[in-house]
């Protein structure tokens, strides 16, 4: 549904008094002070104040009753937000409420004017005084709450969400006690030159791990693929292990000392966080998972703010995509892009290190300083990045055969698997992990050492190949040899016709049986046939002589 205002009427809310109302209340307060400070009778002073303020004496006495106790000017301000006595008939009130509920409080969000015309027509038909537009408009806030108006007159759930309080907050007292992980596309294009192919311009996806207690970013991953179990595995591997070698390989000389195993990882309900690989990896490293329920993702959105902060830094450079099409305003983002993927990764790393060193404008604390002060007692583990990646990579379970393990329509074999073949029935299924970036090898957990070991293809083709390339190649080959649905059933139909034609029907079989029984039955005419005469000797039959015929 398109965006619709929740309420097209003027709702009476508590607003600050205007300067004119305040000056009038202060003038009334001075006159009332004179009345209260007068030692003699108040009647004459009240009459003089009524003339001065252009009010009746009754109004002056009412103001005195309000002002006498506390003597505050704010008590004399007009009471425009209070409940007023209804002056319409009870029947008119019922017509207004019923008509508004049936015709105005609907998802189509009609304007109020035609509903007012319907209300006035119904009152006229009932012989009642028709209410004014303003009277009907003023009754809407008392009849319907803002939540009811947002639910009934708008299909956008954000209208209802903005009316609800959101006090939720994620608290953590120590580093790594609570961490958050999330993804977002980067707000900048990168350029990659492919030899012999051309130039690719696109956006990368950024995965981030943040610590709630210190607001430190202690891990990120930049990928070309959409968020998946692979991007989560690479991000957590960087977050849980020291980064000196990673920084040196990219020529970054700044320090990034934050690393460790999170105790609690808060995520949304994306499929990559619901997968078996992510859950098994967290269980393996003692990381608990907590999902933010739908409609409550705003509670403690630390990682979302940090993702927005990093994107704001990247958006100031050439190739920025802008926050929207309107914000881009015709800016040629793809033509202006100049960063390569490697340079973009270095820029993100520097932006992360800069954030860790910046002082928070609200708390006046630097994340790096908070980490250094509170991370002294943290437990340190010598985690290997390769092992961490393997723990979180996608995987499956496969049975071992004498030929090895089959996966992706490929066969994998290694000599160490040959020793497991005699007892493969007792071992059951083997745990297998794979890296979608290179399926020339898979990783099988050794049942004896419980460590993952690499296994290559059985055909010894060890050229690196991505999973999507393999699937694309199989799809093209399948399409090249594919037959239409009609071609698939043509031969089957002919076989069925042959089978159906060779099998006699029940009627034919019955007729054949009837013919057999009829042929074997005794015939009356055989009994009635005369017997041939008997002769003592049989004479040979003499051949007849034919007369010659002369042709002339």
Coordinates of C-alpha atoms in Angstrom, one line a residue, residues 144-473:
X144 CA -9.7 6.3 18.6
X145 CA -6.3 6.0 20.0
X146 CA -3.2 6.8 17.8
X147 CA -2.4 3.0 17.8
X148 CA -5.9 2.2 16.4
X149 CA -5.6 4.9 13.7
X150 CA -2.1 3.6 12.7
X151 CA -3.4 0.0 12.5
X152 CA -6.6 0.6 10.6
X153 CA -5.6 3.5 8.3
X154 CA -2.2 2.4 7.2
X155 CA -0.6 -0.8 5.9
X156 CA 2.9 0.3 6.8
X157 CA 4.0 -1.3 10.1
X158 CA 6.5 1.5 10.7
X159 CA 3.6 3.9 11.5
X160 CA 2.6 1.7 14.4
X161 CA 6.2 1.1 15.4
X162 CA 7.0 4.8 15.8
X163 CA 4.1 5.1 18.3
X164 CA 5.4 2.4 20.7
X165 CA 8.2 3.0 23.3
X166 CA 11.4 1.3 22.5
X167 CA 13.5 1.3 25.7
X168 CA 15.3 -1.9 24.9
X169 CA 19.0 -1.9 25.4
X170 CA 21.8 -4.5 25.3
X171 CA 24.1 -4.1 28.3
X172 CA 27.5 -5.7 28.8
X173 CA 30.0 -5.0 31.5
X174 CA 33.1 -6.7 30.1
X175 CA 34.7 -7.0 26.7
X176 CA 33.5 -10.1 24.6
X177 CA 30.6 -10.6 27.0
X178 CA 28.1 -9.6 24.3
X179 CA 29.0 -9.2 20.6
X180 CA 26.9 -8.5 17.6
X181 CA 27.3 -9.5 13.9
X182 CA 25.5 -8.2 10.8
X183 CA 25.9 -7.5 7.1
X184 CA 25.3 -4.6 4.7
X185 CA 26.2 -3.6 1.2
X186 CA 28.9 -1.0 1.0
X187 CA 27.9 2.5 -0.2
X188 CA 30.7 2.7 -2.7
X189 CA 31.5 0.9 -6.0
X190 CA 34.8 -0.8 -6.6
X191 CA 36.5 -1.5 -9.9
X192 CA 38.2 -4.8 -10.9
X193 CA 40.0 -5.3 -14.2
X194 CA 39.7 -8.9 -15.4
X195 CA 42.5 -9.9 -17.9
X196 CA 41.0 -10.7 -21.3
X197 CA 37.5 -10.2 -20.0
X198 CA 36.9 -6.5 -19.3
X199 CA 36.2 -4.3 -16.3
X200 CA 33.8 -5.1 -13.5
X201 CA 32.2 -2.4 -11.4
X202 CA 30.1 -3.4 -8.4
X203 CA 29.3 -3.2 -4.7
X204 CA 30.8 -5.5 -2.1
X205 CA 29.1 -6.8 1.0
X206 CA 30.5 -5.9 4.5
X207 CA 30.2 -8.2 7.5
X208 CA 31.0 -6.8 10.9
X209 CA 31.5 -8.1 14.4
X210 CA 31.3 -5.5 17.2
X211 CA 31.8 -5.7 21.0
X212 CA 28.9 -4.1 22.9
X213 CA 30.7 -3.2 26.1
X214 CA 33.6 -1.2 24.5
X215 CA 32.0 -0.4 21.1
X216 CA 35.1 -1.9 19.4
X217 CA 35.0 -3.4 15.9
X218 CA 37.2 -6.5 16.2
X219 CA 36.5 -8.2 12.9
X220 CA 35.1 -7.6 9.4
X221 CA 34.9 -9.4 6.1
X222 CA 34.5 -7.9 2.6
X223 CA 33.1 -10.3 0.0
X224 CA 31.6 -10.2 -3.5
X225 CA 28.9 -12.7 -2.7
X226 CA 25.7 -12.1 -0.8
X227 CA 25.9 -12.8 3.0
X228 CA 26.3 -16.5 3.6
X229 CA 27.9 -19.0 5.9
X230 CA 31.3 -18.3 4.2
X231 CA 31.2 -14.6 5.0
X232 CA 30.3 -15.4 8.6
X233 CA 33.1 -17.9 8.8
X234 CA 35.7 -15.5 7.4
X235 CA 34.5 -12.6 9.7
X236 CA 34.6 -14.7 12.9
X237 CA 38.0 -16.1 11.9
X238 CA 39.4 -12.6 11.8
X239 CA 37.6 -11.6 15.0
X240 CA 38.8 -14.5 17.1
X241 CA 42.5 -14.6 16.0
X242 CA 45.4 -12.0 16.2
X243 CA 45.6 -9.8 13.2
X244 CA 49.3 -8.9 12.9
X245 CA 49.9 -11.2 9.9
X246 CA 46.7 -10.0 8.2
X247 CA 47.7 -6.3 8.6
X248 CA 51.3 -7.0 7.4
X249 CA 50.1 -8.8 4.3
X250 CA 48.1 -5.7 3.3
X251 CA 50.8 -3.1 4.2
X252 CA 48.9 -1.6 7.2
X253 CA 51.3 -0.5 9.9
X254 CA 48.7 0.5 12.5
X255 CA 47.8 -1.7 15.5
X256 CA 44.5 -3.6 15.9
X257 CA 44.8 -5.6 19.1
X258 CA 41.2 -6.6 19.6
X259 CA 40.5 -10.3 19.3
X260 CA 39.0 -13.2 21.3
X261 CA 36.1 -15.6 21.6
X262 CA 32.7 -14.0 22.1
X263 CA 30.7 -15.4 25.0
X264 CA 27.4 -14.3 23.5
X265 CA 26.7 -13.5 19.9
X266 CA 23.6 -11.5 19.1
X267 CA 22.3 -11.9 15.5
X268 CA 19.1 -11.4 13.5
X269 CA 17.1 -14.3 12.1
X270 CA 18.9 -14.5 8.7
X271 CA 19.3 -17.9 7.2
X272 CA 23.1 -17.9 7.5
X273 CA 22.7 -17.5 11.3
X274 CA 20.1 -20.3 11.4
X275 CA 22.2 -22.8 9.5
X276 CA 23.7 -25.9 11.0
X277 CA 27.3 -24.9 10.2
X278 CA 27.0 -21.6 12.2
X279 CA 25.4 -23.3 15.2
X280 CA 27.9 -26.2 15.2
X281 CA 30.8 -23.8 15.0
X282 CA 29.5 -21.7 17.9
X283 CA 29.0 -24.8 20.0
X284 CA 32.5 -25.9 19.2
X285 CA 34.1 -22.7 20.5
X286 CA 31.7 -22.2 23.4
X287 CA 29.8 -19.2 21.9
X288 CA 26.2 -18.8 22.8
X289 CA 23.7 -17.5 20.3
X290 CA 20.8 -15.1 20.9
X291 CA 18.5 -14.1 18.1
X292 CA 16.7 -10.7 18.0
X293 CA 13.1 -11.4 17.4
X294 CA 11.2 -9.8 14.5
X295 CA 9.9 -6.4 15.5
X296 CA 12.6 -6.0 18.2
X297 CA 15.7 -5.6 16.1
X298 CA 15.9 -2.0 17.3
X299 CA 16.9 -3.2 20.8
X300 CA 20.6 -2.6 21.1
X301 CA 21.4 -2.0 17.4
X302 CA 25.1 -1.4 18.1
X303 CA 26.4 -3.1 15.0
X304 CA 23.9 -1.4 12.7
X305 CA 25.1 2.0 13.9
X306 CA 28.7 1.0 13.3
X307 CA 27.9 -0.3 9.8
X308 CA 26.3 3.0 9.0
X309 CA 29.3 4.9 10.4
X310 CA 31.7 2.9 8.2
X311 CA 29.5 3.4 5.1
X312 CA 29.4 7.2 5.8
X313 CA 33.2 7.2 5.7
X314 CA 33.3 5.3 2.4
X315 CA 30.5 7.4 0.9
X316 CA 32.7 10.6 0.9
X317 CA 35.0 9.1 -1.8
X318 CA 34.5 8.8 -5.6
X319 CA 32.1 6.0 -6.6
X320 CA 29.6 6.6 -3.8
X321 CA 26.2 5.1 -4.4
X322 CA 24.3 7.5 -2.1
X323 CA 21.7 6.6 0.4
X324 CA 19.0 6.5 -2.3
X325 CA 18.4 7.3 -5.9
X326 CA 17.1 10.8 -4.9
X327 CA 20.2 11.4 -2.7
X328 CA 22.5 10.3 -5.6
X329 CA 20.9 13.0 -7.8
X330 CA 22.2 11.7 -11.1
X331 CA 25.8 11.2 -9.8
X332 CA 27.6 8.8 -12.1
X333 CA 28.7 6.4 -9.4
X334 CA 29.9 3.6 -11.7
X335 CA 31.9 5.9 -13.9
X336 CA 33.5 7.7 -10.9
X337 CA 34.5 4.5 -9.1
X338 CA 38.3 4.0 -8.9
X339 CA 39.1 1.8 -5.9
X340 CA 40.0 -1.8 -6.5
X341 CA 38.7 -4.6 -4.2
X342 CA 42.0 -4.8 -2.4
X343 CA 42.2 -1.0 -1.9
X344 CA 38.6 -1.0 -0.7
X345 CA 39.5 -3.7 1.9
X346 CA 42.4 -1.6 3.1
X347 CA 40.2 1.5 3.3
X348 CA 37.7 -0.4 5.4
X349 CA 40.4 -1.7 7.7
X350 CA 41.8 1.8 8.2
X351 CA 38.3 3.1 8.9
X352 CA 37.8 0.4 11.5
X353 CA 41.1 1.2 13.2
X354 CA 40.1 4.9 13.2
X355 CA 36.8 4.2 14.8
X356 CA 38.5 2.2 17.6
X357 CA 40.6 5.2 18.4
X358 CA 37.9 7.9 18.2
X359 CA 36.3 9.2 21.4
X360 CA 32.6 8.6 21.6
X361 CA 30.7 11.9 21.6
X362 CA 28.1 10.6 24.1
X363 CA 30.2 8.5 26.5
X364 CA 33.5 10.5 26.0
X365 CA 35.3 7.1 25.9
X366 CA 37.6 5.7 23.2
X367 CA 36.8 2.0 22.3
X368 CA 40.5 1.2 22.1
X369 CA 41.2 2.7 25.5
X370 CA 38.2 0.8 27.0
X371 CA 39.5 -2.4 25.5
X372 CA 43.0 -1.9 26.9
X373 CA 41.7 -1.1 30.3
X374 CA 39.1 -4.0 30.6
X375 CA 40.7 -6.8 28.6
X376 CA 43.6 -7.6 31.0
X377 CA 41.8 -10.6 32.6
X378 CA 40.4 -12.0 29.3
X379 CA 41.2 -15.6 28.6
X380 CA 43.5 -16.0 25.6
X381 CA 43.3 -18.9 23.2
X382 CA 45.8 -19.8 20.5
X383 CA 43.1 -20.1 17.8
X384 CA 44.3 -20.9 14.3
X385 CA 42.4 -18.8 11.6
X386 CA 42.3 -21.8 9.3
X387 CA 40.7 -24.0 12.0
X388 CA 38.2 -21.3 12.9
X389 CA 37.2 -21.0 9.2
X390 CA 36.7 -24.8 8.9
X391 CA 34.6 -24.8 12.0
X392 CA 32.1 -22.3 10.5
X393 CA 32.2 -23.4 6.8
X394 CA 29.1 -25.0 5.3
X395 CA 29.2 -28.8 5.4
X396 CA 27.2 -32.0 5.2
X397 CA 27.5 -35.7 6.1
X398 CA 28.5 -38.4 3.7
X399 CA 29.0 -42.2 3.8
X400 CA 32.4 -43.6 2.9
X401 CA 32.5 -46.0 0.0
X402 CA 35.4 -48.0 -1.5
X403 CA 35.7 -45.2 -4.1
X404 CA 35.8 -42.4 -1.5
X405 CA 33.3 -39.7 -0.8
X406 CA 30.9 -38.2 -3.4
X407 CA 29.8 -34.6 -3.3
X408 CA 28.6 -32.1 -5.9
X409 CA 28.5 -35.0 -8.4
X410 CA 32.3 -35.3 -7.9
X411 CA 34.3 -38.1 -6.2
X412 CA 37.0 -37.3 -3.6
X413 CA 39.6 -39.7 -2.3
X414 CA 42.8 -39.7 -0.3
X415 CA 45.1 -42.6 0.8
X416 CA 44.2 -42.1 4.5
X417 CA 40.6 -42.8 3.7
X418 CA 41.6 -46.3 2.5
X419 CA 42.3 -47.4 6.0
X420 CA 38.8 -46.5 7.0
X421 CA 37.1 -48.5 4.2
X422 CA 37.1 -51.9 6.1
X423 CA 35.2 -50.4 9.0
X424 CA 33.1 -47.9 7.2
X425 CA 29.9 -49.6 8.3
X426 CA 30.8 -49.1 11.9
X427 CA 31.9 -45.4 11.4
X428 CA 28.6 -44.3 10.0
X429 CA 28.5 -40.9 8.2
X430 CA 31.6 -38.7 8.0
X431 CA 31.5 -35.0 8.7
X432 CA 32.5 -33.0 5.6
X433 CA 33.2 -29.3 5.2
X434 CA 33.8 -27.4 2.0
X435 CA 34.9 -23.9 0.9
X436 CA 32.6 -22.6 -1.9
X437 CA 35.5 -20.6 -3.3
X438 CA 37.5 -23.8 -4.1
X439 CA 35.9 -27.2 -4.3
X440 CA 38.9 -29.0 -5.7
X441 CA 39.4 -30.1 -2.1
X442 CA 37.0 -30.9 0.7
X443 CA 37.7 -31.3 4.4
X444 CA 36.7 -34.5 6.2
X445 CA 36.9 -34.9 10.0
X446 CA 39.2 -37.8 10.9
X447 CA 37.2 -40.1 13.2
X448 CA 40.4 -40.9 15.2
X449 CA 42.0 -37.5 15.7
X450 CA 38.8 -35.4 15.3
X451 CA 40.7 -33.0 13.1
X452 CA 39.7 -32.0 9.6
X453 CA 41.9 -33.3 6.9
X454 CA 42.1 -32.2 3.2
X455 CA 40.9 -34.6 0.5
X456 CA 41.4 -34.0 -3.2
X457 CA 39.4 -35.1 -6.2
X458 CA 39.7 -38.8 -7.2
X459 CA 40.4 -37.8 -10.8
X460 CA 43.4 -35.8 -9.6
X461 CA 42.2 -32.6 -11.2
X462 CA 43.3 -30.1 -8.6
X463 CA 42.7 -26.9 -10.5
X464 CA 40.9 -24.5 -8.2
X465 CA 37.2 -24.2 -9.1
X466 CA 34.4 -22.3 -7.3
X467 CA 31.1 -24.0 -6.5
X468 CA 29.1 -21.5 -8.5
X469 CA 31.4 -22.2 -11.6
X470 CA 30.9 -25.9 -11.2
X471 CA 27.1 -25.5 -10.8
X472 CA 27.0 -23.1 -13.8
X473 CA 29.0 -25.5 -15.9

